Amino acid sequence: MKNTIGLVTLGMMLAACGGGSDGNGNTGNNGSVGSGGTTPPVTTPPVVVTPEVKVLSGTVVRYAAEGSGVAFNVQIKPNFTPAGTLFVTASDNASVVSPAVAVTANADGSYALALATINNATRGHYSGDITLKLCADQACATPQTVASVTVPYDLNVVAYGTAWPGDKLTTLAPWADVPDWSTFQGNPAHTGYVPVEIKPEQVLPRWKTGAISQAPVSSYGYGYTATLTAANGIFYGAGDNVLKARKEHDGSLVWSYSVAALAYPSVNPPAVANGIVYMAAGQQNSSTMFAFDAATGTVKFKAPMGSQWENYLAPVALDDAVYTNAGTYGGLYAFKPTGDQLFFAATSQTAMWSPALDATTAYVYNGNTLSLLDRKTGTVQSTIRDVNTSYYGYQLNGAPVLGTGGNVFAANYGSAVTGSSAGNELLKFNTAKGFIDWRIKGNYPLTPAYASGVVYAQNLSPYRIEARAEGDGALLWSWVPGPAAETGWSGEPVVTKNLLFVSAAKATYAIDLTTHKVVWSYPMAGRLALTRSGILYIQNQEALVAFNVK
């Protein structure tokens, strides 16, 4: 409820009398008395304006994981000039809002007020009004002309194990000019970038269902890898030897396909492009690239491949071909949409990676070398070797990320995940010049995200999210999860025009790219996806949850 003092304006309207005949043929002038009268002066009383403060922002709506405060802004505009400097303190009946308020004056006479909830609020649903006390001094001993205003709020503090707050099955309307979340980290460049702005108050629960896969963490130490993809209101995920297509609206099943009949059945994450879903499945002599009609599940082709006992990240598809990690001793397969093999290029025997693609080139990173292959023939055009890397493992669990101007970002993810004491380095490969342009020592376990000249990487040593400049790797800013229980990372970051979504060990957080503060959080960690339908997904071995973001 907005507590403002209304604007009162007093005014008077004086009606002038029109002239008429005096009986002798003389007509009086309008507004005069008799033939020789004069017009009395008309006076208008002064306008009296009652001071008020308008709240320009609406109700504050937030979800917060227990143990994590969330920040929010309130916009106010007084119709008077505050005495001296405007100071503000906040309070609410439940004491879940921090008293501290940062005040920023805007050129139009309005003020931006930065507030936050407390970190130790217990689980529960809190709603009511936030009272903003307006003061002329920091101690708030002297009130402003209007002493306070109120802002409604609705806060859900959710803990792990809290009952699902309920489905909000709103009508889905896809974003215009936003690509599908088509493969690992969203797109063939693996940037994890979705070009939209998201309001934190619109990130609300949509539905929850069982896990796509309940496969345990592998003996190599790698986490949950059953990532999903989505297009045209349907999402696709593979687990327990079955590929399933489900509606984004409510998670209901559209179609499914089992590979249990294979001699050595297994499934890997799918990709989707141009109405076709691609999935590498099977092991040893049953390894196969499957292609399905995305709407019906009809098998379009099955193409044989070689492999041993590996698993892979999602393939990557463009208009004219699909590419996947496979091969008895490691390599890259490419198939046409008809199922005909375009090429096979041998690489080192490393699994759990995905190539990055642009219009002409396939970028393959195996943990110590970046190779650039012609996308039509598989011919190696150039390689860049990382001479600092001595670790060799059979699973990488990551992918190269394409920046601008031929820049490629990667780290030896496998060495970080398996706990190598040497850690690893975040690298920028300059493919135009053929060398590593910069390297940052740390322990980077997962593929970073990239947008607008900034690389967003999760580091274990030191433990933090890092935003680094594409040009020279300089640290622009960093963020550390507040709760002490957070000690690791569960999924790759996803970045939009204004928010960075990161999944730590216990919860997923949305960080404002301008303030670097948490503006939303939820107590579930896992792999993330943000689809064109306007849904944020969090998935792990226990469940899959979907949040509306628009």
Coordinates of C-alpha atoms in Angstrom, one line a residue:
M1 CA 0.0 0.0 0.0
K2 CA 1.4 3.4 -1.0
N3 CA 1.4 5.9 1.9
T4 CA 1.4 9.3 0.3
I5 CA -0.2 12.6 1.0
G6 CA -2.5 13.5 -1.8
L7 CA -2.2 16.7 -3.9
V8 CA -4.9 19.2 -3.0
T9 CA -5.5 22.2 -5.3
L10 CA -8.0 25.0 -4.3
G11 CA -9.5 27.2 -7.0
M12 CA -12.5 29.4 -7.7
M13 CA -14.4 30.2 -10.8
L14 CA -16.1 33.7 -10.9
A15 CA -19.1 34.0 -13.2
A16 CA -19.5 37.4 -14.8
C17 CA -23.0 38.7 -15.4
G18 CA -23.9 39.6 -19.0
G19 CA -25.3 43.2 -19.7
G20 CA -28.9 43.8 -20.7
S21 CA -31.3 46.7 -21.8
D22 CA -32.0 49.5 -19.2
G23 CA -35.5 50.1 -20.7
N24 CA -34.3 53.3 -22.5
G25 CA -32.6 51.5 -25.3
N26 CA -29.2 51.5 -23.6
T27 CA -27.5 48.3 -23.5
G28 CA -25.1 47.7 -20.7
N29 CA -21.5 46.3 -21.3
N30 CA -20.9 42.7 -20.4
G31 CA -19.7 42.5 -16.8
S32 CA -20.6 46.2 -16.0
V33 CA -23.1 47.8 -13.6
G34 CA -25.4 50.2 -15.5
S35 CA -24.3 52.0 -18.6
G36 CA -21.2 53.5 -17.0
G37 CA -20.2 50.7 -14.7
T38 CA -16.7 49.3 -14.4
T39 CA -15.5 45.7 -14.3
P40 CA -14.5 44.6 -10.8
P41 CA -11.1 42.9 -10.7
V42 CA -11.2 39.1 -10.8
T43 CA -8.9 37.5 -8.3
T44 CA -7.7 33.8 -8.3
P45 CA -6.5 32.5 -5.0
P46 CA -3.0 31.0 -5.0
V47 CA -2.7 27.3 -5.7
V48 CA -1.8 25.3 -2.6
V49 CA 0.3 22.2 -3.3
T50 CA 0.4 19.7 -0.5
P51 CA 3.8 17.9 -0.3
E52 CA 3.8 14.3 -1.4
V53 CA 6.2 11.5 -2.4
K54 CA 5.2 9.2 -5.3
V55 CA 6.4 5.7 -5.4
L56 CA 7.2 5.0 -9.0
S57 CA 8.0 1.3 -8.7
G58 CA 5.4 -1.4 -8.0
T59 CA 5.2 -4.2 -5.5
V60 CA 8.5 -5.9 -4.6
V61 CA 8.3 -9.6 -5.4
R62 CA 11.2 -12.0 -4.7
Y63 CA 12.2 -15.6 -4.1
A64 CA 15.2 -16.1 -1.9
A65 CA 17.0 -19.3 -0.9
E66 CA 17.3 -19.6 2.9
G67 CA 20.6 -18.1 4.0
S68 CA 20.8 -15.7 1.1
G69 CA 19.5 -12.2 1.0
V70 CA 18.3 -10.6 -2.2
A71 CA 18.6 -7.0 -3.3
F72 CA 15.9 -4.9 -4.9
N73 CA 15.4 -1.2 -5.9
V74 CA 12.5 1.2 -5.2
Q75 CA 12.0 4.4 -7.1
I76 CA 10.5 7.5 -5.4
K77 CA 9.9 11.0 -6.5
P78 CA 9.0 13.9 -4.1
N79 CA 7.2 17.0 -5.4
F80 CA 9.3 19.1 -3.0
T81 CA 13.0 19.7 -2.6
P82 CA 14.2 17.6 0.3
A83 CA 16.1 19.4 3.1
G84 CA 19.8 18.8 2.7
T85 CA 20.7 15.3 1.8
L86 CA 17.9 12.6 1.6
F87 CA 18.6 9.7 3.9
V88 CA 16.3 6.7 4.1
T89 CA 15.9 3.7 6.5
A90 CA 13.6 0.7 6.0
S91 CA 11.5 -1.5 8.2
D92 CA 8.8 -4.0 8.0
N93 CA 6.6 -5.9 10.5
A94 CA 8.5 -9.2 9.9
S95 CA 11.9 -7.7 10.1
V96 CA 13.1 -9.5 7.0
V97 CA 14.1 -6.3 5.2
S98 CA 17.5 -4.8 6.1
P99 CA 17.3 -1.2 7.6
A100 CA 20.2 0.0 5.4
V101 CA 19.1 1.9 2.3
A102 CA 21.5 3.4 -0.3
V103 CA 20.1 6.5 -1.9
T104 CA 21.0 7.8 -5.4
A105 CA 19.6 11.0 -6.7
N106 CA 18.5 11.1 -10.4
A107 CA 18.6 14.1 -12.7
D108 CA 14.8 14.1 -13.0
G109 CA 14.3 14.7 -9.3
S110 CA 13.6 11.1 -8.5
Y111 CA 15.6 8.8 -6.2
A112 CA 16.7 5.2 -6.6
L113 CA 16.7 3.4 -3.3
A114 CA 18.8 0.2 -3.0
L115 CA 17.4 -2.3 -0.4
A116 CA 17.9 -5.9 0.5
T117 CA 16.5 -8.7 2.6
I118 CA 18.5 -10.0 5.5
N119 CA 20.6 -13.1 5.0
N120 CA 19.3 -15.1 8.0
A121 CA 15.5 -14.8 7.3
T122 CA 13.9 -18.2 8.1
R123 CA 11.9 -20.0 5.6
G124 CA 8.4 -18.7 5.0
H125 CA 6.1 -16.4 3.0
Y126 CA 6.3 -12.8 4.0
S127 CA 4.1 -10.0 2.7
G128 CA 2.9 -6.6 3.8
D129 CA 4.5 -3.1 3.6
I130 CA 8.0 -1.8 3.8
T131 CA 8.1 1.6 5.6
L132 CA 10.6 3.9 4.2
K133 CA 11.5 6.6 6.7
L134 CA 12.7 9.8 4.9
C135 CA 15.2 11.9 6.9
A136 CA 17.4 14.9 6.6
D137 CA 20.2 13.4 8.6
Q138 CA 21.9 10.0 8.8
A139 CA 20.7 9.3 12.3
C140 CA 17.1 9.9 11.1
A141 CA 16.4 12.4 13.9
T142 CA 15.0 15.0 11.6
P143 CA 12.2 14.0 9.2
Q144 CA 11.8 15.4 5.7
T145 CA 8.6 17.3 4.9
V146 CA 7.0 14.0 4.2
A147 CA 8.2 11.7 6.9
S148 CA 7.7 8.3 5.3
V149 CA 6.2 6.3 2.5
T150 CA 5.3 2.6 2.2
V151 CA 5.9 0.0 -0.5
P152 CA 4.1 -3.4 -0.7
Y153 CA 6.3 -6.5 -0.8
D154 CA 5.9 -10.2 -1.2
L155 CA 8.9 -12.4 -0.3
N156 CA 9.2 -16.2 -0.3
V157 CA 12.2 -17.5 1.6
V158 CA 12.6 -21.1 0.5
A159 CA 14.8 -23.8 2.0
Y160 CA 15.9 -27.2 0.6
G161 CA 13.1 -29.5 1.3
T162 CA 10.4 -26.8 1.4
A163 CA 7.2 -27.9 -0.4
W164 CA 6.9 -26.7 -4.0
P165 CA 5.2 -23.4 -3.8
G166 CA 2.7 -24.2 -6.6
D167 CA 2.4 -24.2 -10.4
K168 CA 1.9 -20.9 -12.3
L169 CA 1.0 -22.2 -15.8
T170 CA 0.8 -18.9 -17.6
T171 CA 0.4 -18.7 -21.4
L172 CA 3.8 -19.1 -23.1
A173 CA 4.7 -16.5 -25.7
P174 CA 8.2 -17.0 -27.2
W175 CA 10.6 -14.1 -27.4
A176 CA 11.1 -12.6 -30.8
D177 CA 14.6 -12.6 -32.3
V178 CA 15.9 -15.0 -29.6
P179 CA 17.4 -18.3 -30.8
D180 CA 16.4 -21.7 -29.4
W181 CA 18.4 -23.3 -26.6
S182 CA 19.7 -25.9 -29.1
T183 CA 22.7 -27.6 -27.5
F184 CA 25.2 -27.6 -24.7
Q185 CA 25.3 -24.0 -23.3
G186 CA 22.6 -22.9 -25.6
N187 CA 24.1 -22.4 -29.0
P188 CA 26.9 -23.6 -31.3
A189 CA 29.3 -21.1 -29.8
H190 CA 28.6 -22.4 -26.3
T191 CA 28.3 -18.9 -24.9
G192 CA 25.4 -19.5 -22.6
Y193 CA 24.1 -16.1 -23.7
V194 CA 20.4 -15.2 -24.2
P195 CA 19.8 -11.7 -25.5
V196 CA 17.0 -10.6 -23.3
E197 CA 16.4 -8.5 -20.2
I198 CA 14.7 -10.3 -17.2
K199 CA 13.0 -8.6 -14.3
P200 CA 13.8 -10.5 -11.1
E201 CA 10.2 -10.2 -9.8
Q202 CA 9.0 -12.2 -12.9
V203 CA 11.2 -15.3 -12.0
L204 CA 8.4 -17.4 -10.6
P205 CA 7.8 -21.1 -10.2
R206 CA 6.1 -22.8 -13.2
W207 CA 6.2 -26.5 -12.5
K208 CA 8.3 -29.3 -11.1
T209 CA 8.8 -32.9 -12.2
G210 CA 11.2 -35.8 -11.7
A211 CA 14.7 -35.9 -12.9
I212 CA 15.5 -36.4 -16.6
S213 CA 18.2 -38.8 -15.5
Q214 CA 19.1 -40.2 -12.1
A215 CA 22.5 -41.5 -13.2
P216 CA 25.0 -41.2 -10.3
V217 CA 28.1 -39.0 -10.5
S218 CA 30.8 -41.0 -12.5
S219 CA 33.8 -42.6 -10.9
Y220 CA 35.9 -39.9 -12.6
G221 CA 34.2 -37.3 -10.4
Y222 CA 32.1 -35.6 -13.0
G223 CA 28.7 -34.2 -12.0
Y224 CA 25.2 -34.5 -13.5
T225 CA 25.5 -34.2 -17.3
A226 CA 22.0 -34.8 -18.7
T227 CA 21.5 -31.4 -20.1
L228 CA 18.3 -30.5 -22.0
T229 CA 17.5 -28.5 -25.2
A230 CA 14.3 -26.9 -26.4
A231 CA 12.6 -25.6 -29.5
N232 CA 9.0 -24.6 -30.5
G233 CA 7.6 -25.1 -27.0
I234 CA 9.0 -28.6 -26.5
F235 CA 12.1 -29.6 -24.5
Y236 CA 14.2 -32.7 -25.0
G237 CA 16.2 -34.7 -22.4
A238 CA 17.7 -38.2 -22.3
G239 CA 18.2 -40.5 -19.4
D240 CA 17.8 -44.1 -18.4
N241 CA 18.2 -45.2 -22.0
V242 CA 15.2 -43.1 -23.1
L243 CA 14.9 -39.8 -25.0
K244 CA 11.8 -37.9 -24.1
A245 CA 10.1 -34.8 -25.6
R246 CA 8.0 -32.8 -23.2
K247 CA 5.8 -29.7 -23.4
E248 CA 7.4 -26.6 -21.9
H249 CA 3.9 -25.5 -20.9
D250 CA 3.5 -28.1 -18.1
G251 CA 6.2 -30.8 -18.6
S252 CA 3.7 -33.3 -20.0
L253 CA 5.0 -36.0 -22.3
V254 CA 4.8 -35.5 -26.1
W255 CA 6.8 -38.6 -27.3
S256 CA 9.6 -40.9 -26.2
Y257 CA 12.1 -43.3 -27.8
S258 CA 14.0 -46.1 -26.0
V259 CA 17.4 -47.3 -27.1
A260 CA 17.3 -50.4 -24.9
A261 CA 17.4 -52.7 -27.9
L262 CA 21.0 -51.6 -28.7
A263 CA 23.6 -54.2 -27.8
Y264 CA 25.2 -51.7 -25.4
P265 CA 22.6 -49.1 -24.7
S266 CA 23.3 -45.7 -23.4
V267 CA 22.1 -42.2 -24.1
N268 CA 23.8 -38.8 -24.3
P269 CA 22.3 -35.3 -24.2
P270 CA 20.4 -34.3 -27.3
A271 CA 20.6 -31.2 -29.6
V272 CA 17.8 -29.7 -31.8
A273 CA 18.0 -27.7 -35.0
N274 CA 15.6 -27.1 -37.9
G275 CA 12.9 -29.5 -36.7
I276 CA 15.3 -32.4 -36.0
V277 CA 16.5 -33.8 -32.7
Y278 CA 19.9 -35.4 -32.7
M279 CA 21.3 -37.8 -30.1
A280 CA 24.4 -39.9 -29.9
A281 CA 23.6 -43.2 -28.2
G282 CA 25.1 -46.7 -27.5
Q283 CA 28.6 -47.8 -26.9
Q284 CA 31.2 -50.1 -28.5
N285 CA 29.8 -51.5 -31.8
S286 CA 26.3 -50.2 -31.1
S287 CA 27.3 -46.5 -31.1
T288 CA 24.8 -44.6 -33.3
M289 CA 23.8 -41.1 -34.2
F290 CA 20.0 -40.9 -34.1
A291 CA 17.9 -38.2 -35.8
F292 CA 14.2 -37.7 -34.9
D293 CA 11.4 -35.5 -36.2
A294 CA 11.2 -33.0 -33.4
A295 CA 7.4 -32.8 -33.3
T296 CA 6.5 -36.5 -33.6
G297 CA 9.6 -38.5 -32.6
T298 CA 9.7 -40.4 -36.0
V299 CA 13.2 -41.7 -36.6
K300 CA 14.7 -39.9 -39.6
F301 CA 18.0 -41.8 -39.7
K302 CA 20.4 -44.0 -37.7
A303 CA 24.1 -43.5 -38.5
P304 CA 26.7 -46.0 -37.1
M305 CA 29.7 -44.6 -35.2
G306 CA 32.7 -46.1 -33.4
S307 CA 33.4 -45.7 -29.7
Q308 CA 34.4 -47.6 -26.6
W309 CA 32.7 -46.9 -23.3
E310 CA 32.6 -43.1 -23.4
N311 CA 29.8 -40.7 -22.9
Y312 CA 29.5 -37.3 -24.7
L313 CA 28.2 -33.8 -24.3
A314 CA 25.4 -32.8 -26.6
P315 CA 26.1 -32.7 -30.4
V316 CA 26.0 -29.4 -32.3
A317 CA 23.9 -28.9 -35.4
L318 CA 23.7 -26.2 -38.0
D319 CA 21.6 -26.0 -41.1
D320 CA 23.7 -28.4 -43.1
A321 CA 25.3 -30.9 -40.6
V322 CA 25.4 -32.2 -37.1
Y323 CA 28.7 -32.8 -35.2
T324 CA 29.5 -35.0 -32.3
N325 CA 32.4 -36.3 -30.2
A326 CA 32.8 -40.1 -30.7
G327 CA 35.3 -42.6 -32.2
T328 CA 37.0 -45.7 -31.0
Y329 CA 40.1 -43.8 -30.1
G330 CA 38.5 -40.3 -30.0
G331 CA 37.4 -38.0 -32.8
L332 CA 34.8 -35.8 -34.4
Y333 CA 32.0 -37.1 -36.6
A334 CA 29.9 -35.0 -38.9
F335 CA 26.7 -36.1 -40.6
K336 CA 24.4 -34.5 -43.1
P337 CA 20.7 -34.1 -42.2
T338 CA 20.1 -37.1 -44.5
G339 CA 22.3 -39.3 -42.3
D340 CA 25.2 -39.5 -44.7
Q341 CA 28.5 -39.2 -43.0
L342 CA 30.2 -35.9 -44.0
F343 CA 33.5 -36.8 -42.4
F344 CA 35.3 -38.4 -39.4
A345 CA 38.4 -36.6 -38.0
A346 CA 40.5 -38.4 -35.5
T347 CA 41.5 -36.5 -32.3
S348 CA 43.0 -37.5 -29.0
Q349 CA 41.0 -40.2 -27.0
T350 CA 39.1 -37.7 -24.8
A351 CA 35.4 -37.9 -24.2
M352 CA 32.7 -35.6 -22.6
W353 CA 33.3 -32.6 -24.9
S354 CA 31.4 -30.8 -27.6
P355 CA 32.8 -28.9 -30.6
A356 CA 32.1 -25.2 -31.1
L357 CA 31.0 -24.1 -34.6
D358 CA 30.8 -21.0 -36.7
A359 CA 30.0 -20.6 -40.4
T360 CA 33.2 -22.2 -41.6
T361 CA 35.1 -23.9 -38.7
A362 CA 34.7 -26.6 -36.1
Y363 CA 36.7 -25.8 -32.9
V364 CA 37.8 -28.9 -31.0
Y365 CA 39.5 -28.6 -27.6
N366 CA 40.8 -31.7 -25.8
G367 CA 42.3 -30.2 -22.7
N368 CA 45.7 -29.3 -24.1
T369 CA 45.3 -28.4 -27.7
L370 CA 42.7 -26.3 -29.7
S371 CA 42.3 -27.6 -33.2
L372 CA 40.5 -25.7 -36.0
L373 CA 38.9 -28.0 -38.6
D374 CA 37.2 -27.2 -41.9
R375 CA 33.5 -27.6 -41.2
K376 CA 32.9 -29.3 -44.6
T377 CA 35.8 -31.7 -44.8
G378 CA 37.2 -32.1 -41.3
T379 CA 40.6 -31.1 -42.5
V380 CA 42.7 -29.6 -39.7
Q381 CA 43.5 -26.0 -40.6
S382 CA 45.6 -25.0 -37.6
T383 CA 46.3 -26.0 -34.0
I384 CA 47.3 -24.0 -30.8
R385 CA 49.1 -26.0 -28.1
D386 CA 48.9 -25.2 -24.4
V387 CA 52.4 -26.1 -23.3
N388 CA 51.6 -25.5 -19.6
T389 CA 49.2 -28.4 -19.5
S390 CA 50.6 -31.8 -18.4
Y391 CA 47.4 -33.4 -17.1
Y392 CA 45.8 -36.0 -19.3
G393 CA 42.4 -37.5 -18.6
Y394 CA 39.8 -39.5 -20.5
Q395 CA 37.0 -37.0 -19.9
L396 CA 37.0 -33.3 -20.4
N397 CA 33.4 -32.3 -19.4
G398 CA 33.5 -29.0 -21.2
A399 CA 33.7 -27.1 -24.5
P400 CA 35.5 -24.2 -26.2
V401 CA 33.6 -20.9 -26.1
L402 CA 33.7 -18.5 -29.1
G403 CA 34.2 -14.8 -28.5
T404 CA 34.7 -12.1 -31.1
G405 CA 37.4 -11.8 -33.8
G406 CA 38.5 -15.4 -33.6
N407 CA 38.9 -15.4 -29.8
V408 CA 38.2 -18.8 -28.1
F409 CA 38.0 -19.4 -24.4
A410 CA 38.6 -22.7 -22.5
A411 CA 40.3 -24.4 -19.6
N412 CA 41.4 -27.9 -18.8
Y413 CA 38.1 -28.6 -17.1
G414 CA 38.9 -32.2 -16.4
S415 CA 41.9 -31.4 -14.2
A416 CA 39.8 -29.1 -12.0
V417 CA 36.9 -31.6 -11.6
T418 CA 39.1 -34.5 -10.6
G419 CA 40.9 -32.4 -8.0
S420 CA 44.3 -32.1 -9.6
S421 CA 46.5 -30.2 -7.2
A422 CA 48.0 -28.2 -10.0
G423 CA 44.7 -26.6 -10.8
N424 CA 44.4 -25.3 -14.4
E425 CA 44.3 -22.0 -16.3
L426 CA 41.5 -20.1 -18.0
L427 CA 42.8 -19.4 -21.5
K428 CA 42.1 -17.1 -24.4
F429 CA 43.2 -18.5 -27.7
N430 CA 43.8 -16.0 -30.4
T431 CA 43.0 -18.0 -33.5
A432 CA 43.6 -15.1 -35.9
K433 CA 47.3 -15.0 -34.8
G434 CA 47.7 -18.6 -33.7
F435 CA 48.7 -18.3 -30.1
I436 CA 47.4 -18.1 -26.5
D437 CA 46.8 -14.4 -25.9
W438 CA 46.4 -14.6 -22.1
R439 CA 46.1 -17.2 -19.3
I440 CA 44.8 -16.9 -15.7
K441 CA 45.9 -19.4 -13.1
G442 CA 43.1 -20.9 -11.0
N443 CA 40.9 -23.9 -10.8
Y444 CA 38.1 -23.6 -13.5
P445 CA 35.9 -26.7 -13.5
L446 CA 33.2 -25.7 -16.0
T447 CA 32.7 -24.1 -19.3
P448 CA 32.5 -20.3 -18.9
A449 CA 29.8 -18.0 -20.4
Y450 CA 30.5 -15.1 -22.7
A451 CA 28.6 -11.9 -23.7
S452 CA 29.6 -8.4 -25.0
G453 CA 33.3 -8.7 -24.4
V454 CA 33.1 -10.3 -20.9
V455 CA 34.0 -13.9 -19.9
Y456 CA 32.1 -15.2 -16.9
A457 CA 34.0 -18.1 -15.3
Q458 CA 33.6 -20.1 -12.1
N459 CA 36.7 -20.5 -10.1
L460 CA 37.4 -22.9 -7.2
S461 CA 40.7 -21.3 -6.2
P462 CA 39.9 -18.7 -5.1
Y463 CA 36.2 -19.7 -4.8
R464 CA 34.3 -17.0 -6.8
I465 CA 32.6 -16.1 -10.0
E466 CA 34.9 -13.9 -12.2
A467 CA 33.9 -11.4 -14.8
R468 CA 37.0 -10.9 -17.0
A469 CA 37.7 -8.6 -20.0
E470 CA 37.9 -10.4 -23.3
G471 CA 40.8 -8.2 -24.4
D472 CA 43.4 -8.8 -21.7
G473 CA 41.7 -11.1 -19.1
A474 CA 41.6 -8.3 -16.5
L475 CA 39.3 -9.0 -13.5
L476 CA 36.3 -6.6 -13.9
W477 CA 34.4 -7.8 -10.8
S478 CA 33.9 -11.0 -8.8
W479 CA 31.2 -12.5 -6.6
V480 CA 31.3 -15.1 -3.8
P481 CA 28.1 -16.9 -2.6
G482 CA 27.3 -15.8 0.9
P483 CA 26.2 -19.0 2.6
A484 CA 29.0 -21.0 4.2
A485 CA 27.6 -24.2 2.8
E486 CA 28.5 -23.1 -0.8
T487 CA 31.8 -24.6 -1.7
G488 CA 31.5 -25.7 -5.3
W489 CA 29.7 -25.2 -8.7
S490 CA 27.0 -27.4 -10.1
G491 CA 26.4 -26.1 -13.6
E492 CA 27.7 -23.7 -16.2
P493 CA 26.6 -20.0 -16.0
V494 CA 23.9 -18.5 -18.1
V495 CA 24.0 -14.8 -19.0
T496 CA 21.4 -12.3 -20.3
K497 CA 21.6 -8.6 -21.0
N498 CA 21.2 -7.8 -17.3
L499 CA 21.5 -10.9 -15.2
L500 CA 24.0 -13.7 -14.6
F501 CA 22.5 -17.0 -13.4
V502 CA 25.0 -19.3 -11.6
S503 CA 24.5 -22.6 -9.8
A504 CA 26.7 -23.2 -6.8
A505 CA 26.6 -26.3 -4.6
K506 CA 23.3 -25.7 -2.8
A507 CA 21.4 -23.0 -4.7
T508 CA 21.0 -21.1 -8.0
Y509 CA 21.5 -17.3 -7.9
A510 CA 20.7 -14.4 -10.3
I511 CA 23.3 -11.7 -10.1
D512 CA 22.7 -8.2 -11.4
L513 CA 25.4 -7.3 -14.0
T514 CA 25.4 -3.6 -12.9
T515 CA 25.3 -3.9 -9.1
H516 CA 26.9 -7.4 -8.8
K517 CA 24.3 -8.2 -6.1
V518 CA 22.0 -11.2 -5.9
V519 CA 18.5 -10.3 -6.9
W520 CA 16.9 -13.8 -6.9
S521 CA 17.9 -17.2 -5.6
Y522 CA 16.4 -20.7 -5.2
P523 CA 17.6 -23.7 -3.1
M524 CA 18.3 -26.1 -6.0
A525 CA 21.6 -26.5 -7.8
G526 CA 22.3 -28.1 -11.2
R527 CA 22.6 -27.6 -14.9
L528 CA 20.8 -24.6 -16.3
A529 CA 19.0 -23.7 -19.5
L530 CA 17.1 -20.6 -20.5
T531 CA 14.8 -21.2 -23.4
R532 CA 13.1 -19.0 -26.0
S533 CA 9.7 -19.8 -24.4
G534 CA 10.8 -17.7 -21.4
I535 CA 11.5 -20.6 -19.0
L536 CA 14.6 -21.0 -16.8
Y537 CA 15.3 -24.7 -16.0
I538 CA 17.4 -26.1 -13.2
Q539 CA 18.0 -29.9 -13.3
N540 CA 19.9 -32.4 -11.2
Q541 CA 19.6 -36.1 -10.2
E542 CA 16.7 -35.3 -8.0
A543 CA 14.3 -33.1 -10.0
L544 CA 13.7 -30.7 -12.9
V545 CA 12.2 -27.4 -12.1
A546 CA 10.9 -24.7 -14.5
F547 CA 10.6 -21.0 -13.7
N548 CA 8.7 -18.4 -15.7
V549 CA 11.0 -15.4 -16.4
K550 CA 8.6 -13.2 -18.4

